[in-house]
mmCIF file of C-alpha atoms in Angstrom:
data_model
loop_
_atom_site.group_PDB
_atom_site.id
_atom_site.type_symbol
_atom_site.label_atom_id
_atom_site.label_comp_id
_atom_site.label_asym_id
_atom_site.label_seq_id
_atom_site.Cartn_x
_atom_site.Cartn_y
_atom_site.Cartn_z
ATOM 1 C CA UNK A 1 0.000 0.000 0.000
ATOM 2 C CA UNK A 2 2.931 2.326 0.645
ATOM 3 C CA UNK A 3 4.266 2.096 -2.918
ATOM 4 C CA UNK A 4 1.072 3.342 -4.660
ATOM 5 C CA UNK A 5 0.788 6.207 -2.153
ATOM 6 C CA UNK A 6 4.413 7.166 -2.786
ATOM 7 C CA UNK A 7 3.810 7.138 -6.543
ATOM 8 C CA UNK A 8 0.732 9.352 -6.124
ATOM 9 C CA UNK A 9 2.685 11.817 -3.968
ATOM 10 C CA UNK A 10 5.492 11.950 -6.536
ATOM 11 C CA UNK A 11 3.005 12.674 -9.324
ATOM 12 C CA UNK A 12 1.389 15.440 -7.257
ATOM 13 C CA UNK A 13 4.784 16.981 -6.519
ATOM 14 C CA UNK A 14 5.932 16.692 -10.139
ATOM 15 C CA UNK A 15 2.855 18.590 -11.309
ATOM 16 C CA UNK A 16 2.686 21.188 -8.540
ATOM 17 C CA UNK A 17 6.206 21.669 -7.171
ATOM 18 C CA UNK A 18 6.931 24.715 -9.324
ATOM 19 C CA UNK A 19 3.717 26.399 -8.167
ATOM 20 C CA UNK A 20 4.391 25.467 -4.541
ATOM 21 C CA UNK A 21 7.884 26.996 -4.658
ATOM 22 C CA UNK A 22 6.604 30.158 -6.354
ATOM 23 C CA UNK A 23 3.799 30.515 -3.815
ATOM 24 C CA UNK A 24 6.085 29.960 -0.846
ATOM 25 C CA UNK A 25 8.617 32.473 -2.164
ATOM 26 C CA UNK A 26 5.981 35.166 -2.683
ATOM 27 C CA UNK A 27 3.388 34.465 -0.009
ATOM 28 C CA UNK A 28 5.171 32.285 2.593
ATOM 29 C CA UNK A 29 2.576 29.597 1.916
ATOM 30 C CA UNK A 30 2.448 26.838 -0.693
ATOM 31 C CA UNK A 31 -1.296 27.500 -1.023
ATOM 32 C CA UNK A 32 -0.774 30.955 -2.473
ATOM 33 C CA UNK A 33 -2.066 34.404 -1.665
ATOM 34 C CA UNK A 34 -4.542 34.754 1.189
ATOM 35 C CA UNK A 35 -7.533 37.066 1.208
ATOM 36 C CA UNK A 36 -8.577 36.588 -2.425
ATOM 37 C CA UNK A 37 -12.167 35.830 -1.463
ATOM 38 C CA UNK A 38 -12.030 32.406 -3.099
ATOM 39 C CA UNK A 39 -11.969 30.465 0.183
ATOM 40 C CA UNK A 40 -14.706 30.495 2.798
ATOM 41 C CA UNK A 41 -14.213 32.718 5.817
ATOM 42 C CA UNK A 42 -16.339 30.383 7.947
ATOM 43 C CA UNK A 43 -16.332 26.605 8.311
ATOM 44 C CA UNK A 44 -18.519 23.964 9.908
ATOM 45 C CA UNK A 45 -20.997 21.189 9.189
ATOM 46 C CA UNK A 46 -23.837 23.567 8.295
ATOM 47 C CA UNK A 47 -21.498 25.640 6.123
ATOM 48 C CA UNK A 48 -20.477 22.458 4.303
ATOM 49 C CA UNK A 49 -24.117 21.505 3.706
ATOM 50 C CA UNK A 50 -24.735 24.984 2.306
ATOM 51 C CA UNK A 51 -21.702 24.745 0.022
ATOM 52 C CA UNK A 52 -22.668 21.292 -1.234
ATOM 53 C CA UNK A 53 -26.209 22.384 -2.099
ATOM 54 C CA UNK A 54 -25.084 25.590 -3.798
ATOM 55 C CA UNK A 55 -22.470 23.775 -5.871
ATOM 56 C CA UNK A 56 -24.972 21.101 -6.903
ATOM 57 C CA UNK A 57 -27.390 23.849 -7.971
ATOM 58 C CA UNK A 58 -24.950 24.833 -10.722
ATOM 59 C CA UNK A 59 -26.099 21.688 -12.517
ATOM 60 C CA UNK A 60 -29.821 21.944 -11.723
ATOM 61 C CA UNK A 61 -31.288 22.845 -15.111
ATOM 62 C CA UNK A 62 -32.083 19.264 -16.073
ATOM 63 C CA UNK A 63 -35.306 20.201 -17.898
ATOM 64 C CA UNK A 64 -33.502 22.304 -20.510
ATOM 65 C CA UNK A 65 -30.691 19.753 -20.676
ATOM 66 C CA UNK A 66 -33.225 17.086 -21.659
ATOM 67 C CA UNK A 67 -34.929 19.614 -23.972
ATOM 68 C CA UNK A 68 -38.254 19.224 -22.182
ATOM 69 C CA UNK A 69 -38.867 22.924 -21.527
ATOM 70 C CA UNK A 70 -41.845 22.964 -23.922
ATOM 71 C CA UNK A 71 -43.769 20.517 -21.762
ATOM 72 C CA UNK A 72 -42.171 21.010 -18.310
ATOM 73 C CA UNK A 73 -41.271 24.274 -16.604
ATOM 74 C CA UNK A 74 -37.499 24.700 -16.033
ATOM 75 C CA UNK A 75 -36.406 23.803 -12.512
ATOM 76 C CA UNK A 76 -34.036 26.699 -11.820
ATOM 77 C CA UNK A 77 -36.623 28.911 -10.110
ATOM 78 C CA UNK A 78 -37.939 26.031 -8.008
ATOM 79 C CA UNK A 79 -34.398 25.023 -7.046
ATOM 80 C CA UNK A 80 -33.629 28.578 -5.963
ATOM 81 C CA UNK A 81 -36.773 28.670 -3.796
ATOM 82 C CA UNK A 82 -35.995 25.302 -2.196
ATOM 83 C CA UNK A 83 -32.471 26.465 -1.358
ATOM 84 C CA UNK A 84 -33.852 29.628 0.217
ATOM 85 C CA UNK A 85 -36.104 27.516 2.458
ATOM 86 C CA UNK A 86 -33.306 25.094 3.399
ATOM 87 C CA UNK A 87 -30.904 27.925 4.207
ATOM 88 C CA UNK A 88 -33.603 29.530 6.339
ATOM 89 C CA UNK A 89 -33.767 26.303 8.347
ATOM 90 C CA UNK A 90 -29.962 26.149 8.546
ATOM 91 C CA UNK A 91 -29.820 29.758 9.695
ATOM 92 C CA UNK A 92 -27.394 30.700 6.916
ATOM 93 C CA UNK A 93 -27.774 33.685 4.616
ATOM 94 C CA UNK A 94 -27.814 32.424 1.028
ATOM 95 C CA UNK A 95 -25.964 35.604 0.010
ATOM 96 C CA UNK A 96 -23.500 35.700 2.903
ATOM 97 C CA UNK A 97 -20.418 37.467 1.429
ATOM 98 C CA UNK A 98 -18.186 35.254 3.577
ATOM 99 C CA UNK A 99 -19.364 32.272 1.527
ATOM 100 C CA UNK A 100 -19.637 33.815 -1.943
ATOM 101 C CA UNK A 101 -16.812 34.772 -4.304
ATOM 102 C CA UNK A 102 -16.348 38.507 -4.972
ATOM 103 C CA UNK A 103 -16.806 37.623 -8.650
ATOM 104 C CA UNK A 104 -20.413 36.594 -7.959
ATOM 105 C CA UNK A 105 -21.610 38.801 -5.065
ATOM 106 C CA UNK A 106 -25.102 37.284 -5.136
ATOM 107 C CA UNK A 107 -26.301 33.683 -5.275
ATOM 108 C CA UNK A 108 -28.569 32.472 -8.055
ATOM 109 C CA UNK A 109 -29.315 29.191 -9.786
ATOM 110 C CA UNK A 110 -27.965 29.544 -13.339
ATOM 111 C CA UNK A 111 -29.792 28.261 -16.374
ATOM 112 C CA UNK A 112 -28.296 25.984 -18.992
ATOM 113 C CA UNK A 113 -25.335 27.567 -20.755
ATOM 114 C CA UNK A 114 -23.066 26.752 -23.693
ATOM 115 C CA UNK A 115 -20.426 29.178 -22.452
ATOM 116 C CA UNK A 116 -17.378 27.211 -21.344
ATOM 117 C CA UNK A 117 -16.933 29.046 -18.017
ATOM 118 C CA UNK A 118 -20.497 28.486 -16.792
ATOM 119 C CA UNK A 119 -21.707 25.363 -18.611
ATOM 120 C CA UNK A 120 -23.299 22.959 -16.159
ATOM 121 C CA UNK A 121 -23.714 19.192 -16.434
ATOM 122 C CA UNK A 122 -27.256 18.416 -15.207
ATOM 123 C CA UNK A 123 -27.609 15.062 -16.959
ATOM 124 C CA UNK A 124 -24.181 13.886 -15.826
ATOM 125 C CA UNK A 125 -24.980 14.900 -12.244
ATOM 126 C CA UNK A 126 -28.260 12.980 -12.438
ATOM 127 C CA UNK A 127 -26.383 9.895 -13.650
ATOM 128 C CA UNK A 128 -23.843 10.215 -10.830
ATOM 129 C CA UNK A 129 -26.576 10.513 -8.198
ATOM 130 C CA UNK A 130 -28.387 7.592 -9.827
ATOM 131 C CA UNK A 131 -25.257 5.431 -9.764
ATOM 132 C CA UNK A 132 -24.681 6.200 -6.072
ATOM 133 C CA UNK A 133 -28.281 5.210 -5.326
ATOM 134 C CA UNK A 134 -27.984 1.994 -7.352
ATOM 135 C CA UNK A 135 -24.751 1.180 -5.534
ATOM 136 C CA UNK A 136 -26.487 1.369 -2.152
ATOM 137 C CA UNK A 137 -29.215 -1.111 -3.144
ATOM 138 C CA UNK A 138 -27.210 -3.535 -5.292
ATOM 139 C CA UNK A 139 -25.241 -5.525 -2.739
ATOM 140 C CA UNK A 140 -23.545 -7.568 -5.478
ATOM 141 C CA UNK A 141 -21.362 -4.583 -6.328
ATOM 142 C CA UNK A 142 -20.247 -4.214 -2.718
ATOM 143 C CA UNK A 143 -17.702 -6.978 -3.275
ATOM 144 C CA UNK A 144 -15.807 -4.601 -5.572
ATOM 145 C CA UNK A 145 -13.854 -2.908 -2.780
ATOM 146 C CA UNK A 146 -11.733 -0.879 -5.186
ATOM 147 C CA UNK A 147 -14.840 0.648 -6.774
ATOM 148 C CA UNK A 148 -16.260 1.497 -3.335
ATOM 149 C CA UNK A 149 -13.026 3.205 -2.281
ATOM 150 C CA UNK A 150 -12.855 5.059 -5.587
ATOM 151 C CA UNK A 151 -16.402 6.363 -5.166
ATOM 152 C CA UNK A 152 -15.751 7.433 -1.571
ATOM 153 C CA UNK A 153 -12.649 9.375 -2.604
ATOM 154 C CA UNK A 154 -14.578 11.238 -5.306
ATOM 155 C CA UNK A 155 -17.467 12.096 -2.980
ATOM 156 C CA UNK A 156 -15.072 13.282 -0.277
ATOM 157 C CA UNK A 157 -13.216 15.350 -2.877
ATOM 158 C CA UNK A 158 -16.430 17.124 -3.846
ATOM 159 C CA UNK A 159 -17.389 17.696 -0.197
ATOM 160 C CA UNK A 160 -13.986 19.252 0.503
ATOM 161 C CA UNK A 161 -14.283 21.435 -2.595
ATOM 162 C CA UNK A 162 -17.741 22.677 -1.596
ATOM 163 C CA UNK A 163 -16.719 23.179 2.033
ATOM 164 C CA UNK A 164 -13.523 25.132 1.452
ATOM 165 C CA UNK A 165 -14.222 27.306 -1.593
ATOM 166 C CA UNK A 166 -16.692 30.153 -1.871
ATOM 167 C CA UNK A 167 -19.596 29.778 -4.284
ATOM 168 C CA UNK A 168 -19.394 31.207 -7.781
ATOM 169 C CA UNK A 169 -21.157 30.355 -11.064
ATOM 170 C CA UNK A 170 -17.674 29.836 -12.506
ATOM 171 C CA UNK A 171 -17.090 26.845 -10.215
ATOM 172 C CA UNK A 172 -18.732 24.771 -12.977
ATOM 173 C CA UNK A 173 -15.480 24.509 -14.875
ATOM 174 C CA UNK A 174 -13.663 23.397 -11.717
ATOM 175 C CA UNK A 175 -16.168 20.564 -11.286
ATOM 176 C CA UNK A 176 -15.146 19.121 -14.652
ATOM 177 C CA UNK A 177 -12.290 16.914 -13.329
ATOM 178 C CA UNK A 178 -14.689 15.309 -10.855
ATOM 179 C CA UNK A 179 -17.244 14.643 -13.586
ATOM 180 C CA UNK A 180 -14.550 12.997 -15.699
ATOM 181 C CA UNK A 181 -13.309 10.896 -12.781
ATOM 182 C CA UNK A 182 -16.873 9.817 -12.002
ATOM 183 C CA UNK A 183 -17.377 8.508 -15.568
ATOM 184 C CA UNK A 184 -15.816 5.042 -15.048
ATOM 185 C CA UNK A 185 -17.572 4.753 -11.681
ATOM 186 C CA UNK A 186 -20.979 5.413 -13.259
ATOM 187 C CA UNK A 187 -20.225 3.079 -16.171
ATOM 188 C CA UNK A 188 -19.231 0.164 -13.928
ATOM 189 C CA UNK A 189 -22.173 0.564 -11.541
ATOM 190 C CA UNK A 190 -24.746 0.743 -14.331
ATOM 191 C CA UNK A 191 -23.178 -2.027 -16.413
ATOM 192 C CA UNK A 192 -23.255 -4.344 -13.378
ATOM 193 C CA UNK A 193 -26.779 -3.381 -12.314
ATOM 194 C CA UNK A 194 -28.903 -2.489 -15.335
ATOM 195 C CA UNK A 195 -29.937 -4.467 -18.427
ATOM 196 C CA UNK A 196 -27.595 -3.936 -21.359
ATOM 197 C CA UNK A 197 -30.325 -2.236 -23.359
ATOM 198 C CA UNK A 198 -30.778 0.405 -20.633
ATOM 199 C CA UNK A 199 -27.029 1.021 -20.390
ATOM 200 C CA UNK A 200 -26.798 1.397 -24.168
ATOM 201 C CA UNK A 201 -29.744 3.793 -24.157
ATOM 202 C CA UNK A 202 -28.132 5.980 -21.478
ATOM 203 C CA UNK A 203 -24.844 6.054 -23.380
ATOM 204 C CA UNK A 204 -26.593 7.076 -26.612
ATOM 205 C CA UNK A 205 -28.672 9.679 -24.749
ATOM 206 C CA UNK A 206 -25.581 11.308 -23.244
ATOM 207 C CA UNK A 207 -23.841 11.378 -26.627
ATOM 208 C CA UNK A 208 -26.883 12.828 -28.382
ATOM 209 C CA UNK A 209 -27.547 15.544 -25.805
ATOM 210 C CA UNK A 210 -23.922 16.694 -25.973
ATOM 211 C CA UNK A 211 -24.420 18.067 -29.501
ATOM 212 C CA UNK A 212 -25.323 21.558 -28.289
ATOM 213 C CA UNK A 213 -21.989 22.010 -26.492
ATOM 214 C CA UNK A 214 -19.936 20.260 -29.168
ATOM 215 C CA UNK A 215 -21.445 22.034 -32.173
ATOM 216 C CA UNK A 216 -22.773 25.307 -30.775
ATOM 217 C CA UNK A 217 -20.259 26.293 -28.106
ATOM 218 C CA UNK A 218 -20.931 29.994 -27.582
ATOM 219 C CA UNK A 219 -17.230 30.869 -27.805
ATOM 220 C CA UNK A 220 -15.833 28.390 -30.338
ATOM 221 C CA UNK A 221 -18.677 26.719 -32.266
ATOM 222 C CA UNK A 222 -17.997 24.026 -34.847
ATOM 223 C CA UNK A 223 -20.852 25.166 -37.080
ATOM 224 C CA UNK A 224 -22.815 28.372 -37.584
ATOM 225 C CA UNK A 225 -21.652 31.971 -37.589
ATOM 226 C CA UNK A 226 -18.053 32.626 -36.475
ATOM 227 C CA UNK A 227 -17.266 28.908 -36.285
ATOM 228 C CA UNK A 228 -13.667 27.847 -35.725
ATOM 229 C CA UNK A 229 -13.191 26.894 -39.384
ATOM 230 C CA UNK A 230 -14.115 30.379 -40.603
ATOM 231 C CA UNK A 231 -12.311 32.348 -37.890
ATOM 232 C CA UNK A 232 -8.573 32.925 -37.961
ATOM 233 C CA UNK A 233 -6.413 31.755 -35.092
ATOM 234 C CA UNK A 234 -5.857 35.366 -34.039
ATOM 235 C CA UNK A 235 -9.613 36.033 -33.928
ATOM 236 C CA UNK A 236 -10.109 32.945 -31.797
ATOM 237 C CA UNK A 237 -7.556 34.193 -29.274
ATOM 238 C CA UNK A 238 -9.835 37.156 -28.583
ATOM 239 C CA UNK A 239 -13.255 35.488 -28.643
ATOM 240 C CA UNK A 240 -13.794 36.080 -24.922
ATOM 241 C CA UNK A 241 -11.953 39.421 -24.756
ATOM 242 C CA UNK A 242 -12.538 41.178 -28.119
ATOM 243 C CA UNK A 243 -11.748 44.619 -26.694
ATOM 244 C CA UNK A 244 -8.048 43.699 -26.613
ATOM 245 C CA UNK A 245 -7.658 42.584 -30.230
ATOM 246 C CA UNK A 246 -7.138 45.837 -32.114
ATOM 247 C CA UNK A 247 -5.019 47.354 -29.345
ATOM 248 C CA UNK A 248 -2.699 44.336 -29.262
ATOM 249 C CA UNK A 249 -2.394 44.230 -33.049
ATOM 250 C CA UNK A 250 -1.565 47.949 -33.164
ATOM 251 C CA UNK A 251 1.055 47.559 -30.439
ATOM 252 C CA UNK A 252 2.725 44.679 -32.282
ATOM 253 C CA UNK A 253 2.934 46.817 -35.441
ATOM 254 C CA UNK A 254 4.494 49.633 -33.402
ATOM 255 C CA UNK A 255 7.015 47.304 -31.775
ATOM 256 C CA UNK A 256 8.125 45.738 -35.044
ATOM 257 C CA UNK A 257 8.224 49.006 -36.980
ATOM 258 C CA UNK A 258 10.692 50.242 -34.349
ATOM 259 C CA UNK A 259 12.580 46.919 -34.498
ATOM 260 C CA UNK A 260 12.338 46.492 -30.742
ATOM 261 C CA UNK A 261 13.925 43.356 -29.351
ATOM 262 C CA UNK A 262 13.377 43.993 -25.636
ATOM 263 C CA UNK A 263 9.781 44.562 -24.601
ATOM 264 C CA UNK A 264 8.554 45.722 -21.212
ATOM 265 C CA UNK A 265 4.936 44.978 -20.289
ATOM 266 C CA UNK A 266 2.841 46.787 -17.695
ATOM 267 C CA UNK A 267 -0.630 45.484 -16.858
ATOM 268 C CA UNK A 268 -3.264 47.415 -14.927
ATOM 269 C CA UNK A 269 -6.429 45.597 -13.830
ATOM 270 C CA UNK A 270 -5.742 42.954 -16.469
ATOM 271 C CA UNK A 271 -3.956 39.635 -16.952
ATOM 272 C CA UNK A 272 -4.910 38.832 -20.551
ATOM 273 C CA UNK A 273 -1.326 38.186 -21.586
ATOM 274 C CA UNK A 274 -1.073 35.022 -23.696
ATOM 275 C CA UNK A 275 -2.381 36.400 -27.041
ATOM 276 C CA UNK A 276 0.002 39.347 -26.821
ATOM 277 C CA UNK A 277 2.987 37.064 -26.227
ATOM 278 C CA UNK A 278 2.050 34.944 -29.246
ATOM 279 C CA UNK A 279 1.617 37.963 -31.526
ATOM 280 C CA UNK A 280 4.860 39.580 -30.404
ATOM 281 C CA UNK A 281 6.925 36.507 -31.244
ATOM 282 C CA UNK A 282 5.370 35.705 -34.628
ATOM 283 C CA UNK A 283 7.989 37.352 -36.872
ATOM 284 C CA UNK A 284 11.181 37.368 -34.820
ATOM 285 C CA UNK A 285 12.106 36.432 -31.232
ATOM 286 C CA UNK A 286 11.983 39.119 -28.568
ATOM 287 C CA UNK A 287 12.857 39.365 -24.902
ATOM 288 C CA UNK A 288 9.646 40.118 -23.022
ATOM 289 C CA UNK A 289 9.385 40.938 -19.346
ATOM 290 C CA UNK A 290 6.986 42.548 -16.895
ATOM 291 C CA UNK A 291 8.132 45.883 -15.490
ATOM 292 C CA UNK A 292 6.832 48.401 -12.950
ATOM 293 C CA UNK A 293 5.157 45.646 -10.977
ATOM 294 C CA UNK A 294 3.083 46.609 -7.962
ATOM 295 C CA UNK A 295 2.090 43.173 -6.678
ATOM 296 C CA UNK A 296 3.918 40.576 -4.567
ATOM 297 C CA UNK A 297 5.915 39.201 -7.513
ATOM 298 C CA UNK A 298 7.843 42.475 -7.654
ATOM 299 C CA UNK A 299 10.507 40.953 -5.415
ATOM 300 C CA UNK A 300 11.382 38.446 -8.147
ATOM 301 C CA UNK A 301 11.954 41.219 -10.690
ATOM 302 C CA UNK A 302 14.085 43.152 -8.213
ATOM 303 C CA UNK A 303 16.360 40.112 -7.841
ATOM 304 C CA UNK A 304 16.724 39.710 -11.623
ATOM 305 C CA UNK A 305 19.575 41.777 -13.038
ATOM 306 C CA UNK A 306 18.121 41.436 -16.547
ATOM 307 C CA UNK A 307 14.990 43.340 -15.541
ATOM 308 C CA UNK A 308 16.624 46.763 -15.951
ATOM 309 C CA UNK A 309 15.324 47.760 -19.375
ATOM 310 C CA UNK A 310 16.999 51.144 -19.173
ATOM 311 C CA UNK A 311 20.300 49.472 -20.021
ATOM 312 C CA UNK A 312 18.954 47.644 -23.061
ATOM 313 C CA UNK A 313 18.793 48.867 -26.673
ATOM 314 C CA UNK A 314 15.695 49.057 -28.892
ATOM 315 C CA UNK A 315 13.320 49.079 -25.905
ATOM 316 C CA UNK A 316 9.568 49.316 -26.246
ATOM 317 C CA UNK A 317 7.090 49.463 -23.405
ATOM 318 C CA UNK A 318 3.486 48.335 -23.791
ATOM 319 C CA UNK A 319 1.005 49.630 -21.221
ATOM 320 C CA UNK A 320 -2.178 47.575 -20.916
ATOM 321 C CA UNK A 321 -5.030 49.190 -18.983
ATOM 322 C CA UNK A 322 -8.305 47.309 -19.355
ATOM 323 C CA UNK A 323 -10.371 50.277 -18.181
ATOM 324 C CA UNK A 324 -9.256 52.296 -21.224
ATOM 325 C CA UNK A 325 -10.088 49.650 -23.811
ATOM 326 C CA UNK A 326 -13.344 49.862 -25.744
ATOM 327 C CA UNK A 327 -15.677 46.866 -25.583
#
């Protein structure tokens, strides 16, 4: 048992060690900067119950997911009302700022979305809950100890997630790894408990109902207007932040017309950096570095002797201020 645990720890360290070292250097903690509003300020059993329910509500729009809205009223409003009642019983404010991310400010049950940051998985959640229920009543599967342990780990992982992190509609995307990890669990439970025809039907249903997200993703659709085959790579970089596109393109023209090789970047209220780095290095390589930093990472620049752009030739400085860009 020790060997598998050691392997898991090595994998975790291999993936995260660089981040841990950076965080410890800057914030004296491997967990990163404190006070971001992304972790709960209060903890406890009731707080955990609240977090679990609010996170599950991100995947509550099962009616629209099954495309039954023409015959059944969507469940988002009902879910919101039920949560209000439950939180009244728990004595917890549904909109307690100590339990909600600053990015959200107010709790609500989101409807079905094809936007990648807020797209829920109602059908997948229903299948997971169904598989857990089937597991409890089908004692034949209980002999599969590995499956039981696997399921417990996933459930505990979700409980920890919901208990530690504040609620936000953008938590949907962070649930994705758990949904993926639950896939083999659901498949094994159903294949061992249900008739083959039912299992096949569920598999086909999931595949069919995924078409909306696969084909009509609101940011990068496969078909329709502005699909990925008709949009250039540069245009796709800016699909979620179009206000940056023309400014970045103009700055790249300015940099290259002046034959700058050493570029200093200053960001104000923005971190949309990747597209600019790609565009700057398209025609010839350049040295690019952040300057005039005002956050905690400033100490790393101060230690770097190469950060003094005043001593370099052909310098260009690009100032990015999101508040001055036109939407």
